């Protein structure tokens, strides 16, 4: 068997691979006959897993997260050393296919690497001790050091981290990555010394780097794919975008004067920031970005965006100061200054992860509002909820299910639908909340028209 | 960050302000034309490879406007630009994959190499300082920065084995550190983050000290703590020792120490009391809390951050950002830092011939910058 294939050329994964550890750094692209439908099905299943990982990062308890995660992985991407060739192929093929979907811009790449690394880590830590040993022997080329020959100071330091009987390793610190960052290694003259029990951190770092390189390569070979595959990748990308980005790519456009009538379609988070702005004629940095990118996402031009902010800010400051301090930030959001990236509006996971300063209404209200204030907001709604609805929303909020709570809130303020418009199990993006709301008001308008007839 | 304190004093007429600004600009021009060591800065920033210089981001502050992503093909261009624009501040960024001034020509403009930089500011020690606060700094506060320099030197040289390190006075109230080893220049943002996380101290009582932290404690922090107590008179009176004892996590023990402190006659006996205390964790808790370097970590974590050039003139204090000898940083005297006025006077008195032997700058350029730093890079 040849385990040491280090180049990245295509390697045929033969049946022998079942003797290899199931976990891999995805360095060999499998070459099998496979029909397009299965291919797409594989990729979608992996997307589901990655999205679940993203979602769970914002959940509350680590323990529950780990359990739920392994449940989802087992359902869509089961993998162990006893896995069938088909299961192994599914894991490999879906990974490589998604690389091609996520290689096109920096934001996608970071997202993919982050969640793939979590997936890898979760799998690594659920390996049996035996499988773990196998994986280490295949992937960690260093031999343990002879403890007795070490300098006494290094010896003593190592014995603070693990027992004498353990195996200890020594590698250049540049290769030790997170072992350094998490202070799990002892550092001396440029070398990291560590015990075998923390080796997982090295794999995590390696995995991270290898996927990053892989994504760079994927973007180079994209054009060489079969046309049908290119089409499928495009399809997957747009599927992911509906989960994820909701930039203004769909070309909708909103005039400045229309904006007033659209506030009713704002999700709660944006509504609160907006109200704060109207009240104070000022917003802190985080709120400005969150609301500003959202407005960009619903189709407000940079010109109108500047008008929008000016209208409020000028009640409290001179035009000159406004231009000095705020124009740059607005243009930055639109990719016209600084890094010149066309920033996407924040998604729900991102917003939930924000840490708003006190009295700053950025972030997710289903997370940061006190139960009392939250209840007050519900009671002041035009569409008065009943007690049962209030209790449900509060218990969802308190359970940390921000996105589901947001969905229920949507249902509440958009009553009278024959069938639910949005079949997702939770709001994924404030801009999708807005879009569904707009659709709702369109339908209501048509209903009105019909009544008049 | 630049702050202009000039308005705080007595109000002046428009004319006076204009006159003063004109003088400042004129003096700066003399400084850039005759004193600023362009050639040596060029040799440093190019590391023997002209492309490194050409692809480097320069940033300039002049008349309140910051211009980022400026770049130069060679040192003559750099010098000409500075002489014409007379910037109040010069900053250096990363080395990119393309000349920064032409970055719009390509789609993926990315930083490729960068020194590892650290920025330590005395204002971050305000809760422990007894002599000054805010932007003020005196030789008594300097002791905090001495400990920071010694500690980082130890970590960078003994633990990471870095060799090419430049320390620079930031011109008012802090110090900058440039680590220029090849391994560091090439390291990714993720490795940078890991290095910084390794150095950063989290004040978390649940985590025992790591072997590396223990080493720093024994070698640097504990020996220096006595000096800090003395200089800052931290154990002299209750309002001072409260600044220190707040780092004791358990409230009851903290109260007990406070009570016992009042019974003890002097600073020395209070320190000895802490040393002999049965709770071995107490002293390290305090010492790490008070004097472990307080870093602005975001500056160090990613490549795209800018840092002010050595030998700049600080816009508010008019002091030269001179290199610091880490071995002798205890003797660094803030009152003796050369000022723009000194240099201009020297120039007016002795003429151009005096420049290469400027009595104010010679030591900093020849000894600290060239001999101790630049020559070792080669």
PDB file of C-alpha atoms in Angstrom, chain B residues 134-373:
ATOM      1  CA  UNK B 134      -4.247  59.359  29.799  1.00  0.00           C
ATOM      2  CA  UNK B 135      -1.754  60.588  27.248  1.00  0.00           C
ATOM      3  CA  UNK B 136       0.684  61.743  29.904  1.00  0.00           C
ATOM      4  CA  UNK B 137       3.762  59.685  30.528  1.00  0.00           C
ATOM      5  CA  UNK B 138       6.781  60.163  32.767  1.00  0.00           C
ATOM      6  CA  UNK B 139       9.906  58.239  33.612  1.00  0.00           C
ATOM      7  CA  UNK B 140       8.030  56.585  36.473  1.00  0.00           C
ATOM      8  CA  UNK B 141       5.451  55.065  34.154  1.00  0.00           C
ATOM      9  CA  UNK B 142       8.200  53.898  31.857  1.00  0.00           C
ATOM     10  CA  UNK B 143       8.868  50.937  34.158  1.00  0.00           C
ATOM     11  CA  UNK B 144       5.676  49.253  32.868  1.00  0.00           C
ATOM     12  CA  UNK B 145       7.001  49.464  29.333  1.00  0.00           C
ATOM     13  CA  UNK B 146      10.403  48.192  30.495  1.00  0.00           C
ATOM     14  CA  UNK B 147       8.737  45.051  31.830  1.00  0.00           C
ATOM     15  CA  UNK B 148       6.741  44.709  28.611  1.00  0.00           C
ATOM     16  CA  UNK B 149       9.903  44.967  26.493  1.00  0.00           C
ATOM     17  CA  UNK B 150      11.868  42.526  28.673  1.00  0.00           C
ATOM     18  CA  UNK B 151       9.023  40.015  28.695  1.00  0.00           C
ATOM     19  CA  UNK B 152       8.417  40.113  24.955  1.00  0.00           C
ATOM     20  CA  UNK B 153      12.162  39.961  24.298  1.00  0.00           C
ATOM     21  CA  UNK B 154      12.333  36.803  26.392  1.00  0.00           C
ATOM     22  CA  UNK B 155       9.363  35.194  24.644  1.00  0.00           C
ATOM     23  CA  UNK B 156      10.463  36.175  21.154  1.00  0.00           C
ATOM     24  CA  UNK B 157      14.134  35.295  21.552  1.00  0.00           C
ATOM     25  CA  UNK B 158      14.144  32.325  23.910  1.00  0.00           C
ATOM     26  CA  UNK B 159      10.852  30.653  23.174  1.00  0.00           C
ATOM     27  CA  UNK B 160      10.361  31.430  19.476  1.00  0.00           C
ATOM     28  CA  UNK B 161      14.092  31.840  18.689  1.00  0.00           C
ATOM     29  CA  UNK B 162      13.575  35.038  16.680  1.00  0.00           C
ATOM     30  CA  UNK B 163      16.729  37.055  16.104  1.00  0.00           C
ATOM     31  CA  UNK B 164      15.893  40.218  14.195  1.00  0.00           C
ATOM     32  CA  UNK B 165      13.876  42.449  16.453  1.00  0.00           C
ATOM     33  CA  UNK B 166      13.600  46.229  16.375  1.00  0.00           C
ATOM     34  CA  UNK B 167      12.124  48.245  19.241  1.00  0.00           C
ATOM     35  CA  UNK B 168      10.995  51.808  18.573  1.00  0.00           C
ATOM     36  CA  UNK B 169       9.655  54.559  20.804  1.00  0.00           C
ATOM     37  CA  UNK B 170       6.288  55.547  19.363  1.00  0.00           C
ATOM     38  CA  UNK B 171       6.908  59.245  19.937  1.00  0.00           C
ATOM     39  CA  UNK B 172       4.609  59.861  22.850  1.00  0.00           C
ATOM     40  CA  UNK B 173       3.397  57.156  25.162  1.00  0.00           C
ATOM     41  CA  UNK B 174       4.245  53.710  23.886  1.00  0.00           C
ATOM     42  CA  UNK B 175       6.597  51.384  22.086  1.00  0.00           C
ATOM     43  CA  UNK B 176       6.450  49.490  18.810  1.00  0.00           C
ATOM     44  CA  UNK B 177       8.131  46.192  18.070  1.00  0.00           C
ATOM     45  CA  UNK B 178       9.057  44.864  14.614  1.00  0.00           C
ATOM     46  CA  UNK B 179      10.025  41.186  14.347  1.00  0.00           C
ATOM     47  CA  UNK B 180      11.734  40.704  11.002  1.00  0.00           C
ATOM     48  CA  UNK B 181      12.917  37.069  10.892  1.00  0.00           C
ATOM     49  CA  UNK B 182      12.292  35.265   7.634  1.00  0.00           C
ATOM     50  CA  UNK B 183      10.022  32.658   9.237  1.00  0.00           C
ATOM     51  CA  UNK B 184       7.822  35.454  10.487  1.00  0.00           C
ATOM     52  CA  UNK B 185       7.748  37.494   7.277  1.00  0.00           C
ATOM     53  CA  UNK B 186       6.310  34.528   5.434  1.00  0.00           C
ATOM     54  CA  UNK B 187       3.852  33.384   8.044  1.00  0.00           C
ATOM     55  CA  UNK B 188       0.162  33.316   7.273  1.00  0.00           C
ATOM     56  CA  UNK B 189      -2.457  35.230   9.204  1.00  0.00           C
ATOM     57  CA  UNK B 190      -3.466  31.987  10.875  1.00  0.00           C
ATOM     58  CA  UNK B 191       0.056  31.368  12.189  1.00  0.00           C
ATOM     59  CA  UNK B 192       0.212  35.002  13.329  1.00  0.00           C
ATOM     60  CA  UNK B 193      -3.009  34.550  15.246  1.00  0.00           C
ATOM     61  CA  UNK B 194      -1.587  31.471  16.918  1.00  0.00           C
ATOM     62  CA  UNK B 195       1.628  33.250  17.869  1.00  0.00           C
ATOM     63  CA  UNK B 196      -0.311  36.152  19.312  1.00  0.00           C
ATOM     64  CA  UNK B 197      -2.706  33.894  21.206  1.00  0.00           C
ATOM     65  CA  UNK B 198       0.284  32.102  22.657  1.00  0.00           C
ATOM     66  CA  UNK B 199       1.733  35.365  23.923  1.00  0.00           C
ATOM     67  CA  UNK B 200      -1.526  36.886  25.085  1.00  0.00           C
ATOM     68  CA  UNK B 201      -2.313  36.302  28.747  1.00  0.00           C
ATOM     69  CA  UNK B 202      -5.888  35.503  29.674  1.00  0.00           C
ATOM     70  CA  UNK B 203      -6.681  36.357  33.217  1.00  0.00           C
ATOM     71  CA  UNK B 204      -8.448  33.136  34.068  1.00  0.00           C
ATOM     72  CA  UNK B 205      -7.871  31.610  37.456  1.00  0.00           C
ATOM     73  CA  UNK B 206      -9.158  28.217  36.344  1.00  0.00           C
ATOM     74  CA  UNK B 207      -6.253  27.768  33.984  1.00  0.00           C
ATOM     75  CA  UNK B 208      -2.999  26.930  35.734  1.00  0.00           C
ATOM     76  CA  UNK B 209       0.129  28.647  34.431  1.00  0.00           C
ATOM     77  CA  UNK B 210       1.698  26.881  31.466  1.00  0.00           C
ATOM     78  CA  UNK B 211       5.380  25.872  31.674  1.00  0.00           C
ATOM     79  CA  UNK B 212       6.241  28.781  29.382  1.00  0.00           C
ATOM     80  CA  UNK B 213       4.375  31.253  31.541  1.00  0.00           C
ATOM     81  CA  UNK B 214       6.046  29.902  34.648  1.00  0.00           C
ATOM     82  CA  UNK B 215       9.401  30.424  32.994  1.00  0.00           C
ATOM     83  CA  UNK B 216       8.570  34.064  32.212  1.00  0.00           C
ATOM     84  CA  UNK B 217       7.336  34.510  35.744  1.00  0.00           C
ATOM     85  CA  UNK B 218      10.567  33.256  37.261  1.00  0.00           C
ATOM     86  CA  UNK B 219      12.937  34.899  34.804  1.00  0.00           C
ATOM     87  CA  UNK B 220      11.338  38.291  34.267  1.00  0.00           C
ATOM     88  CA  UNK B 221       8.112  39.136  35.986  1.00  0.00           C
ATOM     89  CA  UNK B 222       8.865  38.332  39.596  1.00  0.00           C
ATOM     90  CA  UNK B 223      12.310  39.974  39.653  1.00  0.00           C
ATOM     91  CA  UNK B 224      10.938  43.114  37.973  1.00  0.00           C
ATOM     92  CA  UNK B 225       7.846  43.341  40.122  1.00  0.00           C
ATOM     93  CA  UNK B 226       9.892  44.623  43.056  1.00  0.00           C
ATOM     94  CA  UNK B 227      11.139  47.486  40.930  1.00  0.00           C
ATOM     95  CA  UNK B 228       7.642  48.306  39.776  1.00  0.00           C
ATOM     96  CA  UNK B 229       6.387  48.440  43.356  1.00  0.00           C
ATOM     97  CA  UNK B 230       9.232  50.732  44.315  1.00  0.00           C
ATOM     98  CA  UNK B 231       8.987  53.087  41.356  1.00  0.00           C
ATOM     99  CA  UNK B 232       5.233  53.302  41.376  1.00  0.00           C
ATOM    100  CA  UNK B 233       5.019  53.283  45.204  1.00  0.00           C
ATOM    101  CA  UNK B 234       2.353  50.650  44.863  1.00  0.00           C
ATOM    102  CA  UNK B 235       2.619  49.344  48.408  1.00  0.00           C
ATOM    103  CA  UNK B 236       2.918  52.750  50.085  1.00  0.00           C
ATOM    104  CA  UNK B 237      -0.712  53.665  50.673  1.00  0.00           C
ATOM    105  CA  UNK B 238      -4.140  52.028  50.532  1.00  0.00           C
ATOM    106  CA  UNK B 239      -5.382  53.747  47.358  1.00  0.00           C
ATOM    107  CA  UNK B 240      -2.265  52.506  45.608  1.00  0.00           C
ATOM    108  CA  UNK B 241      -2.304  48.910  46.795  1.00  0.00           C
ATOM    109  CA  UNK B 242      -5.967  48.609  45.913  1.00  0.00           C
ATOM    110  CA  UNK B 243      -4.888  48.965  42.292  1.00  0.00           C
ATOM    111  CA  UNK B 244      -2.797  45.850  42.779  1.00  0.00           C
ATOM    112  CA  UNK B 245      -4.898  43.768  45.129  1.00  0.00           C
ATOM    113  CA  UNK B 246      -7.913  43.928  42.829  1.00  0.00           C
ATOM    114  CA  UNK B 247      -6.231  41.143  40.868  1.00  0.00           C
ATOM    115  CA  UNK B 248      -6.712  38.718  43.775  1.00  0.00           C
ATOM    116  CA  UNK B 249      -9.672  36.696  42.614  1.00  0.00           C
ATOM    117  CA  UNK B 250     -11.131  35.505  45.926  1.00  0.00           C
ATOM    118  CA  UNK B 251     -12.821  38.398  47.608  1.00  0.00           C
ATOM    119  CA  UNK B 252     -12.288  37.167  51.152  1.00  0.00           C
ATOM    120  CA  UNK B 253      -8.577  36.718  50.704  1.00  0.00           C
ATOM    121  CA  UNK B 254      -8.357  40.137  49.107  1.00  0.00           C
ATOM    122  CA  UNK B 255     -10.051  41.719  52.133  1.00  0.00           C
ATOM    123  CA  UNK B 256      -7.785  39.858  54.503  1.00  0.00           C
ATOM    124  CA  UNK B 257      -4.667  41.039  52.691  1.00  0.00           C
ATOM    125  CA  UNK B 258      -5.921  44.609  52.695  1.00  0.00           C
ATOM    126  CA  UNK B 259      -6.472  44.473  56.440  1.00  0.00           C
ATOM    127  CA  UNK B 260      -3.067  42.927  57.120  1.00  0.00           C
ATOM    128  CA  UNK B 261      -1.372  45.432  54.841  1.00  0.00           C
ATOM    129  CA  UNK B 262      -2.545  48.269  57.045  1.00  0.00           C
ATOM    130  CA  UNK B 263      -0.919  46.688  60.074  1.00  0.00           C
ATOM    131  CA  UNK B 264       2.435  46.330  58.356  1.00  0.00           C
ATOM    132  CA  UNK B 265       5.007  49.145  58.645  1.00  0.00           C
ATOM    133  CA  UNK B 266       6.340  49.553  55.107  1.00  0.00           C
ATOM    134  CA  UNK B 267       6.386  48.542  51.468  1.00  0.00           C
ATOM    135  CA  UNK B 268       9.131  45.975  51.922  1.00  0.00           C
ATOM    136  CA  UNK B 269       7.366  44.082  54.689  1.00  0.00           C
ATOM    137  CA  UNK B 270       4.141  44.073  52.667  1.00  0.00           C
ATOM    138  CA  UNK B 271       5.872  42.453  49.743  1.00  0.00           C
ATOM    139  CA  UNK B 272       7.522  39.869  51.997  1.00  0.00           C
ATOM    140  CA  UNK B 273       4.158  39.180  53.552  1.00  0.00           C
ATOM    141  CA  UNK B 274       2.724  38.355  50.133  1.00  0.00           C
ATOM    142  CA  UNK B 275       5.684  36.103  49.374  1.00  0.00           C
ATOM    143  CA  UNK B 276       5.319  34.111  52.557  1.00  0.00           C
ATOM    144  CA  UNK B 277       1.577  33.771  52.248  1.00  0.00           C
ATOM    145  CA  UNK B 278       0.343  30.259  52.246  1.00  0.00           C
ATOM    146  CA  UNK B 279      -1.655  30.791  49.094  1.00  0.00           C
ATOM    147  CA  UNK B 280       0.999  30.217  46.499  1.00  0.00           C
ATOM    148  CA  UNK B 281      -1.275  31.321  43.689  1.00  0.00           C
ATOM    149  CA  UNK B 282      -1.797  34.817  45.019  1.00  0.00           C
ATOM    150  CA  UNK B 283       1.458  36.453  44.006  1.00  0.00           C
ATOM    151  CA  UNK B 284       1.435  35.181  40.396  1.00  0.00           C
ATOM    152  CA  UNK B 285      -2.176  36.310  40.026  1.00  0.00           C
ATOM    153  CA  UNK B 286      -1.220  39.808  41.074  1.00  0.00           C
ATOM    154  CA  UNK B 287       1.987  39.994  39.120  1.00  0.00           C
ATOM    155  CA  UNK B 288       0.531  38.733  35.844  1.00  0.00           C
ATOM    156  CA  UNK B 289      -2.405  41.089  36.299  1.00  0.00           C
ATOM    157  CA  UNK B 290      -0.334  44.182  36.932  1.00  0.00           C
ATOM    158  CA  UNK B 291       2.722  43.903  34.717  1.00  0.00           C
ATOM    159  CA  UNK B 292       2.287  41.221  32.037  1.00  0.00           C
ATOM    160  CA  UNK B 293       2.482  43.053  28.666  1.00  0.00           C
ATOM    161  CA  UNK B 294      -0.870  44.483  27.674  1.00  0.00           C
ATOM    162  CA  UNK B 295      -0.918  44.145  23.915  1.00  0.00           C
ATOM    163  CA  UNK B 296      -3.246  45.591  21.341  1.00  0.00           C
ATOM    164  CA  UNK B 297      -3.534  42.153  19.753  1.00  0.00           C
ATOM    165  CA  UNK B 298      -5.506  43.116  16.660  1.00  0.00           C
ATOM    166  CA  UNK B 299      -2.502  45.009  15.373  1.00  0.00           C
ATOM    167  CA  UNK B 300      -0.448  41.823  15.393  1.00  0.00           C
ATOM    168  CA  UNK B 301      -2.984  39.304  14.161  1.00  0.00           C
ATOM    169  CA  UNK B 302      -3.333  40.225  10.501  1.00  0.00           C
ATOM    170  CA  UNK B 303      -0.883  41.308   7.850  1.00  0.00           C
ATOM    171  CA  UNK B 304      -2.758  44.364   6.614  1.00  0.00           C
ATOM    172  CA  UNK B 305      -2.202  46.510   9.705  1.00  0.00           C
ATOM    173  CA  UNK B 306      -0.033  49.582   9.428  1.00  0.00           C
ATOM    174  CA  UNK B 307       2.638  50.706  11.847  1.00  0.00           C
ATOM    175  CA  UNK B 308       4.429  54.007  12.052  1.00  0.00           C
ATOM    176  CA  UNK B 309       7.918  54.198  10.612  1.00  0.00           C
ATOM    177  CA  UNK B 310      10.926  54.471  12.899  1.00  0.00           C
ATOM    178  CA  UNK B 311      12.410  57.992  12.824  1.00  0.00           C
ATOM    179  CA  UNK B 312       9.044  59.651  12.179  1.00  0.00           C
ATOM    180  CA  UNK B 313       8.321  62.856  14.067  1.00  0.00           C
ATOM    181  CA  UNK B 314       5.318  62.441  16.341  1.00  0.00           C
ATOM    182  CA  UNK B 315       2.827  65.114  15.167  1.00  0.00           C
ATOM    183  CA  UNK B 316       1.839  66.216  18.677  1.00  0.00           C
ATOM    184  CA  UNK B 317       5.007  65.884  20.724  1.00  0.00           C
ATOM    185  CA  UNK B 318       7.504  66.651  17.932  1.00  0.00           C
ATOM    186  CA  UNK B 319       9.660  63.852  19.328  1.00  0.00           C
ATOM    187  CA  UNK B 320      11.606  61.550  17.027  1.00  0.00           C
ATOM    188  CA  UNK B 321      10.452  57.908  17.070  1.00  0.00           C
ATOM    189  CA  UNK B 322      13.893  56.587  17.903  1.00  0.00           C
ATOM    190  CA  UNK B 323      14.901  52.947  18.282  1.00  0.00           C
ATOM    191  CA  UNK B 324      15.257  51.608  21.812  1.00  0.00           C
ATOM    192  CA  UNK B 325      18.007  49.280  22.992  1.00  0.00           C
ATOM    193  CA  UNK B 326      16.072  46.481  24.723  1.00  0.00           C
ATOM    194  CA  UNK B 327      19.117  45.626  26.828  1.00  0.00           C
ATOM    195  CA  UNK B 328      19.236  49.134  28.193  1.00  0.00           C
ATOM    196  CA  UNK B 329      15.591  50.102  28.046  1.00  0.00           C
ATOM    197  CA  UNK B 330      15.613  50.827  31.777  1.00  0.00           C
ATOM    198  CA  UNK B 331      17.921  53.771  31.120  1.00  0.00           C
ATOM    199  CA  UNK B 332      15.762  55.203  28.339  1.00  0.00           C
ATOM    200  CA  UNK B 333      15.007  58.763  29.414  1.00  0.00           C
ATOM    201  CA  UNK B 334      11.882  60.312  27.944  1.00  0.00           C
ATOM    202  CA  UNK B 335      13.250  63.776  28.587  1.00  0.00           C
ATOM    203  CA  UNK B 336      16.289  63.067  26.406  1.00  0.00           C
ATOM    204  CA  UNK B 337      14.417  61.895  23.304  1.00  0.00           C
ATOM    205  CA  UNK B 338      15.542  64.144  20.420  1.00  0.00           C
ATOM    206  CA  UNK B 339      12.955  66.661  19.288  1.00  0.00           C
ATOM    207  CA  UNK B 340      12.441  68.172  15.885  1.00  0.00           C
ATOM    208  CA  UNK B 341      13.485  71.592  17.257  1.00  0.00           C
ATOM    209  CA  UNK B 342      16.821  70.239  18.479  1.00  0.00           C
ATOM    210  CA  UNK B 343      17.635  68.929  15.052  1.00  0.00           C
ATOM    211  CA  UNK B 344      16.576  72.061  13.201  1.00  0.00           C
ATOM    212  CA  UNK B 345      18.657  74.183  15.589  1.00  0.00           C
ATOM    213  CA  UNK B 346      21.616  71.918  15.008  1.00  0.00           C
ATOM    214  CA  UNK B 347      21.151  72.243  11.270  1.00  0.00           C
ATOM    215  CA  UNK B 348      20.889  76.054  11.451  1.00  0.00           C
ATOM    216  CA  UNK B 349      24.004  76.295  13.599  1.00  0.00           C
ATOM    217  CA  UNK B 350      26.404  73.973  11.861  1.00  0.00           C
ATOM    218  CA  UNK B 351      25.023  73.544   8.377  1.00  0.00           C
ATOM    219  CA  UNK B 352      24.722  70.414   6.265  1.00  0.00           C
ATOM    220  CA  UNK B 353      28.133  69.063   7.226  1.00  0.00           C
ATOM    221  CA  UNK B 354      27.012  68.405  10.751  1.00  0.00           C
ATOM    222  CA  UNK B 355      24.221  66.034   9.705  1.00  0.00           C
ATOM    223  CA  UNK B 356      26.112  62.753   9.360  1.00  0.00           C
ATOM    224  CA  UNK B 357      27.392  63.272  12.895  1.00  0.00           C
ATOM    225  CA  UNK B 358      24.239  64.741  14.391  1.00  0.00           C
ATOM    226  CA  UNK B 359      24.849  64.664  18.123  1.00  0.00           C
ATOM    227  CA  UNK B 360      21.173  63.935  18.662  1.00  0.00           C
ATOM    228  CA  UNK B 361      20.575  61.176  16.116  1.00  0.00           C
ATOM    229  CA  UNK B 362      23.963  59.561  15.552  1.00  0.00           C
ATOM    230  CA  UNK B 363      23.595  56.986  18.325  1.00  0.00           C
ATOM    231  CA  UNK B 364      20.107  55.962  17.224  1.00  0.00           C
ATOM    232  CA  UNK B 365      20.915  55.622  13.544  1.00  0.00           C
ATOM    233  CA  UNK B 366      24.485  54.280  13.586  1.00  0.00           C
ATOM    234  CA  UNK B 367      24.409  52.142  16.692  1.00  0.00           C
ATOM    235  CA  UNK B 368      20.835  51.040  17.291  1.00  0.00           C
ATOM    236  CA  UNK B 369      19.436  50.970  13.768  1.00  0.00           C
ATOM    237  CA  UNK B 370      22.405  50.041  11.591  1.00  0.00           C
ATOM    238  CA  UNK B 371      24.798  48.159  13.823  1.00  0.00           C
ATOM    239  CA  UNK B 372      22.384  46.393  16.142  1.00  0.00           C
ATOM    240  CA  UNK B 373      19.612  45.746  13.657  1.00  0.00           C
TER     241      UNK B 373
END
